[in-house]
Amino acid sequence: MNNMTQETISNDEVNLLHYWRVIRKRKQLLIGVFLVITIGTAVVNLFLPKIYRGEFILKMAAKDFTDVFKTIKVNDTEVMQNIFPKTNQLINDIRLTTLLDTAVCKIDLLIDAKDTTDIPKIKAELLEYINNFPFHKNFVEQRKERMQKEIDEISKAIAYTDDLLKSGNDQKQNSPEYDPVRLYNGKINLANKKIVSEQSLKNYTGIETIMENIYSTPIKPTVKNNIILSALIGILSGVFMVFIAELKDKVRRPVQNKQEQ
């Protein structure tokens, strides 16, 4: 049993030595195949179009809008042309993912394009589509009406304060509740609140971008990974070609010997 094991090990060593000699004998072929594949891959990757990615987190005021986004298949050709009539040709890939584990409706938006300057344009067209979406549009209009009512109430409070400050009624002025400094400060606070509310009303869209990142490094092609992979393939292909060449030589030798005889 030991003799058989030793013989097997010896045969394996002989085979490995033979393979190594074959590779050494045809190392130029191996190196040539390796270089052709590796350099060729590197050159091709340099000429491939670069794809850049933009990532955004959108916060939607309408919580129920999550269910709407589940039904929108943005990668469908017809849907894409409908949502992005101006920029659909600029899109390499786009993904919308609703973040369910949050108290509000948040959407993770990934945009892949050939140019970083195209990504904001694509995002802007998506926001324009959402703003014109009936469900969202009605929600925003209702919210703006409530905001306008709040502004009207503030305006009434400011007018009432002005009346108190302008009043020359001695009974009011002598009253312990009448404090012109407190009234004036209250008017200033109301005026500031009104300015902020009016600005909020003007800019309110029901959508807020809470995270935005446009990557300057292309995500495709992955040149480094492709070159490493091509180098491995080049080595294996080179070894394969070496043994193919060796096999052809073995087949030719008997034929040549016969012809010489």
PDB file of C-alpha atoms in Angstrom:
ATOM      1  CA  MET A   1       0.000   0.000   0.000  1.00  0.00           C
ATOM      2  CA  ASN A   2       2.822   2.373   0.918  1.00  0.00           C
ATOM      3  CA  ASN A   3       4.621   1.475  -2.302  1.00  0.00           C
ATOM      4  CA  MET A   4       1.534   2.377  -4.353  1.00  0.00           C
ATOM      5  CA  THR A   5       1.176   5.719  -2.549  1.00  0.00           C
ATOM      6  CA  GLN A   6       4.824   6.567  -3.047  1.00  0.00           C
ATOM      7  CA  GLU A   7       4.569   5.621  -6.723  1.00  0.00           C
ATOM      8  CA  THR A   8       1.499   7.878  -7.163  1.00  0.00           C
ATOM      9  CA  ILE A   9       3.286  10.800  -5.505  1.00  0.00           C
ATOM     10  CA  SER A  10       6.347  10.200  -7.667  1.00  0.00           C
ATOM     11  CA  ASN A  11       4.209  10.152 -10.828  1.00  0.00           C
ATOM     12  CA  ASP A  12       2.512  13.420  -9.811  1.00  0.00           C
ATOM     13  CA  GLU A  13       5.870  15.042  -9.258  1.00  0.00           C
ATOM     14  CA  VAL A  14       7.055  13.851 -12.661  1.00  0.00           C
ATOM     15  CA  ASN A  15       3.883  15.207 -14.307  1.00  0.00           C
ATOM     16  CA  LEU A  16       4.224  18.589 -12.591  1.00  0.00           C
ATOM     17  CA  LEU A  17       7.872  18.766 -13.620  1.00  0.00           C
ATOM     18  CA  HIS A  18       6.926  17.918 -17.199  1.00  0.00           C
ATOM     19  CA  TYR A  19       4.224  20.607 -17.243  1.00  0.00           C
ATOM     20  CA  TRP A  20       6.643  23.167 -15.853  1.00  0.00           C
ATOM     21  CA  ARG A  21       9.205  22.316 -18.557  1.00  0.00           C
ATOM     22  CA  VAL A  22       6.554  22.662 -21.250  1.00  0.00           C
ATOM     23  CA  ILE A  23       5.559  26.092 -19.916  1.00  0.00           C
ATOM     24  CA  ARG A  24       9.189  27.217 -19.690  1.00  0.00           C
ATOM     25  CA  LYS A  25       9.879  26.022 -23.223  1.00  0.00           C
ATOM     26  CA  ARG A  26       6.985  28.049 -24.613  1.00  0.00           C
ATOM     27  CA  LYS A  27       7.085  30.981 -22.174  1.00  0.00           C
ATOM     28  CA  GLN A  28       7.194  33.458 -25.064  1.00  0.00           C
ATOM     29  CA  LEU A  29       3.808  32.198 -26.267  1.00  0.00           C
ATOM     30  CA  LEU A  30       2.442  32.417 -22.715  1.00  0.00           C
ATOM     31  CA  ILE A  31       3.742  35.970 -22.235  1.00  0.00           C
ATOM     32  CA  GLY A  32       2.478  37.001 -25.675  1.00  0.00           C
ATOM     33  CA  VAL A  33      -1.074  35.771 -25.041  1.00  0.00           C
ATOM     34  CA  PHE A  34      -1.041  37.343 -21.558  1.00  0.00           C
ATOM     35  CA  LEU A  35       0.080  40.735 -22.863  1.00  0.00           C
ATOM     36  CA  VAL A  36      -2.307  40.768 -25.822  1.00  0.00           C
ATOM     37  CA  ILE A  37      -5.359  40.064 -23.628  1.00  0.00           C
ATOM     38  CA  THR A  38      -4.333  42.390 -20.766  1.00  0.00           C
ATOM     39  CA  ILE A  39      -3.251  45.324 -22.933  1.00  0.00           C
ATOM     40  CA  GLY A  40      -6.225  44.837 -25.261  1.00  0.00           C
ATOM     41  CA  THR A  41      -8.620  44.954 -22.315  1.00  0.00           C
ATOM     42  CA  ALA A  42      -6.953  48.099 -20.949  1.00  0.00           C
ATOM     43  CA  VAL A  43      -7.201  49.857 -24.333  1.00  0.00           C
ATOM     44  CA  VAL A  44     -10.843  48.855 -24.815  1.00  0.00           C
ATOM     45  CA  ASN A  45     -11.722  50.113 -21.306  1.00  0.00           C
ATOM     46  CA  LEU A  46     -10.148  53.476 -22.086  1.00  0.00           C
ATOM     47  CA  PHE A  47     -12.478  53.939 -25.055  1.00  0.00           C
ATOM     48  CA  LEU A  48     -15.641  52.657 -23.355  1.00  0.00           C
ATOM     49  CA  PRO A  49     -18.132  55.401 -22.371  1.00  0.00           C
ATOM     50  CA  LYS A  50     -17.861  56.349 -18.714  1.00  0.00           C
ATOM     51  CA  ILE A  51     -20.995  56.118 -16.593  1.00  0.00           C
ATOM     52  CA  TYR A  52     -21.435  58.426 -13.582  1.00  0.00           C
ATOM     53  CA  ARG A  53     -23.907  58.099 -10.708  1.00  0.00           C
ATOM     54  CA  GLY A  54     -25.962  60.556  -8.724  1.00  0.00           C
ATOM     55  CA  GLU A  55     -27.742  59.549  -5.519  1.00  0.00           C
ATOM     56  CA  PHE A  56     -30.533  61.524  -3.858  1.00  0.00           C
ATOM     57  CA  ILE A  57     -32.846  61.048  -0.881  1.00  0.00           C
ATOM     58  CA  LEU A  58     -36.173  62.786  -1.439  1.00  0.00           C
ATOM     59  CA  LYS A  59     -38.522  63.510   1.447  1.00  0.00           C
ATOM     60  CA  MET A  60     -42.178  63.617   0.439  1.00  0.00           C
ATOM     61  CA  ALA A  61     -44.675  65.605   2.500  1.00  0.00           C
ATOM     62  CA  ALA A  62     -47.496  63.259   1.448  1.00  0.00           C
ATOM     63  CA  LYS A  63     -46.857  60.037   3.377  1.00  0.00           C
ATOM     64  CA  ASP A  64     -49.303  58.059   1.229  1.00  0.00           C
ATOM     65  CA  PHE A  65     -47.208  58.844  -1.866  1.00  0.00           C
ATOM     66  CA  THR A  66     -45.069  55.771  -1.082  1.00  0.00           C
ATOM     67  CA  ASP A  67     -47.799  53.519  -2.488  1.00  0.00           C
ATOM     68  CA  VAL A  68     -47.893  55.593  -5.682  1.00  0.00           C
ATOM     69  CA  PHE A  69     -44.165  55.167  -6.262  1.00  0.00           C
ATOM     70  CA  LYS A  70     -44.448  51.400  -5.867  1.00  0.00           C
ATOM     71  CA  THR A  71     -46.538  51.310  -9.044  1.00  0.00           C
ATOM     72  CA  ILE A  72     -44.193  53.509 -11.147  1.00  0.00           C
ATOM     73  CA  LYS A  73     -41.787  51.415 -13.243  1.00  0.00           C
ATOM     74  CA  VAL A  74     -39.340  54.113 -14.281  1.00  0.00           C
ATOM     75  CA  ASN A  75     -37.186  51.696 -16.303  1.00  0.00           C
ATOM     76  CA  ASP A  76     -40.055  50.809 -18.613  1.00  0.00           C
ATOM     77  CA  THR A  77     -39.438  52.470 -22.008  1.00  0.00           C
ATOM     78  CA  GLU A  78     -42.908  54.027 -22.363  1.00  0.00           C
ATOM     79  CA  VAL A  79     -42.999  55.190 -18.736  1.00  0.00           C
ATOM     80  CA  MET A  80     -39.509  56.683 -19.051  1.00  0.00           C
ATOM     81  CA  GLN A  81     -40.491  58.634 -22.167  1.00  0.00           C
ATOM     82  CA  ASN A  82     -43.572  59.917 -20.362  1.00  0.00           C
ATOM     83  CA  ILE A  83     -41.704  61.006 -17.204  1.00  0.00           C
ATOM     84  CA  PHE A  84     -38.532  62.189 -18.957  1.00  0.00           C
ATOM     85  CA  PRO A  85     -39.590  63.547 -22.375  1.00  0.00           C
ATOM     86  CA  LYS A  86     -36.507  65.808 -22.592  1.00  0.00           C
ATOM     87  CA  THR A  87     -33.833  63.757 -20.849  1.00  0.00           C
ATOM     88  CA  ASN A  88     -34.731  60.085 -21.440  1.00  0.00           C
ATOM     89  CA  GLN A  89     -31.900  59.783 -24.000  1.00  0.00           C
ATOM     90  CA  LEU A  90     -29.401  60.927 -21.354  1.00  0.00           C
ATOM     91  CA  ILE A  91     -30.342  58.189 -18.888  1.00  0.00           C
ATOM     92  CA  ASN A  92     -28.223  55.059 -18.683  1.00  0.00           C
ATOM     93  CA  ASP A  93     -30.115  53.668 -15.691  1.00  0.00           C
ATOM     94  CA  ILE A  94     -32.481  55.014 -13.040  1.00  0.00           C
ATOM     95  CA  ARG A  95     -33.900  53.457  -9.876  1.00  0.00           C
ATOM     96  CA  LEU A  96     -36.514  54.594  -7.384  1.00  0.00           C
ATOM     97  CA  THR A  97     -36.657  52.831  -4.017  1.00  0.00           C
ATOM     98  CA  THR A  98     -39.116  53.737  -1.271  1.00  0.00           C
ATOM     99  CA  LEU A  99     -37.585  53.657   2.207  1.00  0.00           C
ATOM    100  CA  LEU A 100     -40.306  51.934   4.207  1.00  0.00           C
ATOM    101  CA  ASP A 101     -38.662  51.921   7.644  1.00  0.00           C
ATOM    102  CA  THR A 102     -39.128  55.654   8.155  1.00  0.00           C
ATOM    103  CA  ALA A 103     -41.808  57.784   9.767  1.00  0.00           C
ATOM    104  CA  VAL A 104     -42.180  59.870   6.601  1.00  0.00           C
ATOM    105  CA  CYS A 105     -42.165  58.991   2.910  1.00  0.00           C
ATOM    106  CA  LYS A 106     -38.571  58.951   1.695  1.00  0.00           C
ATOM    107  CA  ILE A 107     -37.381  57.891  -1.742  1.00  0.00           C
ATOM    108  CA  ASP A 108     -33.882  56.772  -2.684  1.00  0.00           C
ATOM    109  CA  LEU A 109     -33.200  57.983  -6.240  1.00  0.00           C
ATOM    110  CA  LEU A 110     -30.232  56.617  -8.222  1.00  0.00           C
ATOM    111  CA  ILE A 111     -29.431  58.126 -11.616  1.00  0.00           C
ATOM    112  CA  ASP A 112     -26.713  56.786 -13.948  1.00  0.00           C
ATOM    113  CA  ALA A 113     -25.676  58.963 -16.895  1.00  0.00           C
ATOM    114  CA  LYS A 114     -22.723  59.526 -19.222  1.00  0.00           C
ATOM    115  CA  ASP A 115     -22.122  63.064 -17.945  1.00  0.00           C
ATOM    116  CA  THR A 116     -22.348  64.440 -14.402  1.00  0.00           C
ATOM    117  CA  THR A 117     -23.965  67.630 -15.736  1.00  0.00           C
ATOM    118  CA  ASP A 118     -26.908  65.582 -17.073  1.00  0.00           C
ATOM    119  CA  ILE A 119     -27.812  64.140 -13.655  1.00  0.00           C
ATOM    120  CA  PRO A 120     -29.339  67.358 -12.185  1.00  0.00           C
ATOM    121  CA  LYS A 121     -31.369  67.819 -15.391  1.00  0.00           C
ATOM    122  CA  ILE A 122     -32.795  64.298 -15.088  1.00  0.00           C
ATOM    123  CA  LYS A 123     -33.621  64.825 -11.414  1.00  0.00           C
ATOM    124  CA  ALA A 124     -35.296  68.179 -12.176  1.00  0.00           C
ATOM    125  CA  GLU A 125     -37.533  66.562 -14.804  1.00  0.00           C
ATOM    126  CA  LEU A 126     -38.570  63.842 -12.348  1.00  0.00           C
ATOM    127  CA  LEU A 127     -39.480  66.491  -9.738  1.00  0.00           C
ATOM    128  CA  GLU A 128     -41.469  68.358 -12.387  1.00  0.00           C
ATOM    129  CA  TYR A 129     -43.394  65.156 -13.149  1.00  0.00           C
ATOM    130  CA  ILE A 130     -44.107  64.577  -9.441  1.00  0.00           C
ATOM    131  CA  ASN A 131     -45.264  68.189  -8.973  1.00  0.00           C
ATOM    132  CA  ASN A 132     -47.782  67.710 -11.794  1.00  0.00           C
ATOM    133  CA  PHE A 133     -48.963  64.328 -10.500  1.00  0.00           C
ATOM    134  CA  PRO A 134     -52.675  64.773  -9.533  1.00  0.00           C
ATOM    135  CA  PHE A 135     -52.403  63.166  -6.083  1.00  0.00           C
ATOM    136  CA  HIS A 136     -49.345  65.210  -5.141  1.00  0.00           C
ATOM    137  CA  LYS A 137     -50.687  68.377  -6.749  1.00  0.00           C
ATOM    138  CA  ASN A 138     -53.929  68.226  -4.725  1.00  0.00           C
ATOM    139  CA  PHE A 139     -51.988  67.586  -1.524  1.00  0.00           C
ATOM    140  CA  VAL A 140     -49.728  70.605  -2.125  1.00  0.00           C
ATOM    141  CA  GLU A 141     -52.678  72.865  -2.948  1.00  0.00           C
ATOM    142  CA  GLN A 142     -54.454  71.876   0.282  1.00  0.00           C
ATOM    143  CA  ARG A 143     -51.297  72.433   2.323  1.00  0.00           C
ATOM    144  CA  LYS A 144     -50.754  75.853   0.697  1.00  0.00           C
ATOM    145  CA  GLU A 145     -54.324  76.854   1.539  1.00  0.00           C
ATOM    146  CA  ARG A 146     -53.687  76.041   5.205  1.00  0.00           C
ATOM    147  CA  MET A 147     -50.401  77.961   5.108  1.00  0.00           C
ATOM    148  CA  GLN A 148     -52.171  80.981   3.548  1.00  0.00           C
ATOM    149  CA  LYS A 149     -54.808  80.913   6.299  1.00  0.00           C
ATOM    150  CA  GLU A 150     -52.047  80.972   8.916  1.00  0.00           C
ATOM    151  CA  ILE A 151     -50.466  83.978   7.159  1.00  0.00           C
ATOM    152  CA  ASP A 152     -53.859  85.757   7.110  1.00  0.00           C
ATOM    153  CA  GLU A 153     -54.248  85.152  10.853  1.00  0.00           C
ATOM    154  CA  ILE A 154     -50.784  86.589  11.467  1.00  0.00           C
ATOM    155  CA  SER A 155     -51.684  89.655   9.375  1.00  0.00           C
ATOM    156  CA  LYS A 156     -54.825  90.194  11.474  1.00  0.00           C
ATOM    157  CA  ALA A 157     -52.795  89.898  14.669  1.00  0.00           C
ATOM    158  CA  ILE A 158     -50.281  92.463  13.383  1.00  0.00           C
ATOM    159  CA  ALA A 159     -53.104  94.862  12.419  1.00  0.00           C
ATOM    160  CA  TYR A 160     -54.726  94.470  15.839  1.00  0.00           C
ATOM    161  CA  THR A 161     -51.373  95.165  17.551  1.00  0.00           C
ATOM    162  CA  ASP A 162     -50.938  98.302  15.397  1.00  0.00           C
ATOM    163  CA  ASP A 163     -54.365  99.501  16.512  1.00  0.00           C
ATOM    164  CA  LEU A 164     -53.409  99.032  20.142  1.00  0.00           C
ATOM    165  CA  LEU A 165     -50.131 100.876  19.702  1.00  0.00           C
ATOM    166  CA  LYS A 166     -51.755 103.774  17.791  1.00  0.00           C
ATOM    167  CA  SER A 167     -54.649 104.065  20.184  1.00  0.00           C
ATOM    168  CA  GLY A 168     -54.697 107.241  22.255  1.00  0.00           C
ATOM    169  CA  ASN A 169     -57.309 105.870  24.665  1.00  0.00           C
ATOM    170  CA  ASP A 170     -56.152 106.854  28.163  1.00  0.00           C
ATOM    171  CA  GLN A 171     -58.105 103.984  29.709  1.00  0.00           C
ATOM    172  CA  LYS A 172     -56.144 101.442  27.692  1.00  0.00           C
ATOM    173  CA  GLN A 173     -52.841 103.177  28.294  1.00  0.00           C
ATOM    174  CA  ASN A 174     -53.415 103.284  32.033  1.00  0.00           C
ATOM    175  CA  SER A 175     -54.497  99.644  32.143  1.00  0.00           C
ATOM    176  CA  PRO A 176     -51.896  97.265  33.675  1.00  0.00           C
ATOM    177  CA  GLU A 177     -52.465  94.942  30.684  1.00  0.00           C
ATOM    178  CA  TYR A 178     -51.340  97.672  28.273  1.00  0.00           C
ATOM    179  CA  ASP A 179     -47.577  97.375  27.795  1.00  0.00           C
ATOM    180  CA  PRO A 180     -46.368  99.148  24.614  1.00  0.00           C
ATOM    181  CA  VAL A 181     -42.886  97.563  24.764  1.00  0.00           C
ATOM    182  CA  ARG A 182     -44.359  94.065  24.978  1.00  0.00           C
ATOM    183  CA  LEU A 183     -46.820  94.844  22.190  1.00  0.00           C
ATOM    184  CA  TYR A 184     -44.080  96.263  19.945  1.00  0.00           C
ATOM    185  CA  ASN A 185     -41.833  93.202  20.499  1.00  0.00           C
ATOM    186  CA  GLY A 186     -44.796  90.952  19.801  1.00  0.00           C
ATOM    187  CA  LYS A 187     -45.449  92.820  16.555  1.00  0.00           C
ATOM    188  CA  ILE A 188     -41.820  92.343  15.468  1.00  0.00           C
ATOM    189  CA  ASN A 189     -42.037  88.610  16.198  1.00  0.00           C
ATOM    190  CA  LEU A 190     -45.273  88.330  14.233  1.00  0.00           C
ATOM    191  CA  ALA A 191     -43.791  90.244  11.300  1.00  0.00           C
ATOM    192  CA  ASN A 192     -40.739  87.946  11.228  1.00  0.00           C
ATOM    193  CA  LYS A 193     -42.990  84.903  11.432  1.00  0.00           C
ATOM    194  CA  LYS A 194     -45.056  86.249   8.549  1.00  0.00           C
ATOM    195  CA  ILE A 195     -41.955  86.754   6.364  1.00  0.00           C
ATOM    196  CA  VAL A 196     -40.786  83.188   7.051  1.00  0.00           C
ATOM    197  CA  SER A 197     -44.288  81.791   6.392  1.00  0.00           C
ATOM    198  CA  GLU A 198     -44.633  83.704   3.116  1.00  0.00           C
ATOM    199  CA  GLN A 199     -41.232  82.465   1.951  1.00  0.00           C
ATOM    200  CA  SER A 200     -42.185  78.903   2.895  1.00  0.00           C
ATOM    201  CA  LEU A 201     -45.461  79.231   1.006  1.00  0.00           C
ATOM    202  CA  LYS A 202     -43.663  80.570  -2.063  1.00  0.00           C
ATOM    203  CA  ASN A 203     -41.099  77.743  -2.132  1.00  0.00           C
ATOM    204  CA  TYR A 204     -43.333  74.900  -0.944  1.00  0.00           C
ATOM    205  CA  THR A 205     -43.442  71.944  -3.370  1.00  0.00           C
ATOM    206  CA  GLY A 206     -44.071  69.047  -0.975  1.00  0.00           C
ATOM    207  CA  ILE A 207     -40.676  67.593  -1.918  1.00  0.00           C
ATOM    208  CA  GLU A 208     -37.396  68.151  -0.095  1.00  0.00           C
ATOM    209  CA  THR A 209     -33.975  66.856  -1.142  1.00  0.00           C
ATOM    210  CA  ILE A 210     -32.356  65.874   2.162  1.00  0.00           C
ATOM    211  CA  MET A 211     -29.315  64.137   0.649  1.00  0.00           C
ATOM    212  CA  GLU A 212     -27.562  64.750  -2.664  1.00  0.00           C
ATOM    213  CA  ASN A 213     -24.339  63.237  -3.976  1.00  0.00           C
ATOM    214  CA  ILE A 214     -23.051  63.205  -7.559  1.00  0.00           C
ATOM    215  CA  TYR A 215     -19.944  61.031  -7.754  1.00  0.00           C
ATOM    216  CA  SER A 216     -17.007  62.385  -9.765  1.00  0.00           C
ATOM    217  CA  THR A 217     -15.518  58.883 -10.210  1.00  0.00           C
ATOM    218  CA  PRO A 218     -17.282  56.798 -12.893  1.00  0.00           C
ATOM    219  CA  ILE A 219     -18.957  53.594 -11.728  1.00  0.00           C
ATOM    220  CA  LYS A 220     -18.468  52.022 -15.175  1.00  0.00           C
ATOM    221  CA  PRO A 221     -16.255  50.746 -16.616  1.00  0.00           C
ATOM    222  CA  THR A 222     -14.423  49.410 -13.561  1.00  0.00           C
ATOM    223  CA  VAL A 223     -11.023  49.623 -15.272  1.00  0.00           C
ATOM    224  CA  LYS A 224      -8.927  48.253 -12.403  1.00  0.00           C
ATOM    225  CA  ASN A 225     -11.153  45.214 -11.817  1.00  0.00           C
ATOM    226  CA  ASN A 226     -11.411  44.536 -15.550  1.00  0.00           C
ATOM    227  CA  ILE A 227      -7.628  44.617 -15.991  1.00  0.00           C
ATOM    228  CA  ILE A 228      -7.068  42.265 -13.028  1.00  0.00           C
ATOM    229  CA  LEU A 229      -9.677  39.866 -14.407  1.00  0.00           C
ATOM    230  CA  SER A 230      -8.205  40.058 -17.912  1.00  0.00           C
ATOM    231  CA  ALA A 231      -4.721  39.347 -16.484  1.00  0.00           C
ATOM    232  CA  LEU A 232      -6.009  36.147 -14.856  1.00  0.00           C
ATOM    233  CA  ILE A 233      -7.788  35.170 -18.062  1.00  0.00           C
ATOM    234  CA  GLY A 234      -4.613  35.990 -20.008  1.00  0.00           C
ATOM    235  CA  ILE A 235      -2.499  33.664 -17.866  1.00  0.00           C
ATOM    236  CA  LEU A 236      -5.003  30.813 -18.121  1.00  0.00           C
ATOM    237  CA  SER A 237      -5.427  31.363 -21.859  1.00  0.00           C
ATOM    238  CA  GLY A 238      -1.652  31.453 -22.287  1.00  0.00           C
ATOM    239  CA  VAL A 239      -1.213  28.159 -20.425  1.00  0.00           C
ATOM    240  CA  PHE A 240      -3.997  26.635 -22.512  1.00  0.00           C
ATOM    241  CA  MET A 241      -2.328  27.808 -25.761  1.00  0.00           C
ATOM    242  CA  VAL A 242       1.040  26.422 -24.582  1.00  0.00           C
ATOM    243  CA  PHE A 243      -0.370  22.924 -24.095  1.00  0.00           C
ATOM    244  CA  ILE A 244      -2.323  23.109 -27.360  1.00  0.00           C
ATOM    245  CA  ALA A 245       0.931  23.972 -29.155  1.00  0.00           C
ATOM    246  CA  GLU A 246       2.747  21.129 -27.346  1.00  0.00           C
ATOM    247  CA  LEU A 247       0.012  18.694 -28.305  1.00  0.00           C
ATOM    248  CA  LYS A 248       0.247  19.724 -31.977  1.00  0.00           C
ATOM    249  CA  ASP A 249       4.006  19.139 -31.903  1.00  0.00           C
ATOM    250  CA  LYS A 250       3.496  15.648 -30.475  1.00  0.00           C
ATOM    251  CA  VAL A 251       1.009  14.845 -33.232  1.00  0.00           C
ATOM    252  CA  ARG A 252       3.350  16.154 -35.954  1.00  0.00           C
ATOM    253  CA  ARG A 253       6.472  14.309 -34.790  1.00  0.00           C
ATOM    254  CA  PRO A 254       5.315  10.764 -35.695  1.00  0.00           C
ATOM    255  CA  VAL A 255       4.127  12.004 -39.093  1.00  0.00           C
ATOM    256  CA  GLN A 256       7.458  13.695 -39.797  1.00  0.00           C
ATOM    257  CA  ASN A 257       9.374  10.591 -38.663  1.00  0.00           C
ATOM    258  CA  LYS A 258       7.377   8.400 -41.026  1.00  0.00           C
ATOM    259  CA  GLN A 259       7.975  10.754 -43.936  1.00  0.00           C
ATOM    260  CA  GLU A 260      11.740  10.778 -43.220  1.00  0.00           C
ATOM    261  CA  GLN A 261      11.820   6.955 -43.133  1.00  0.00           C
TER     262      GLN A 261
END
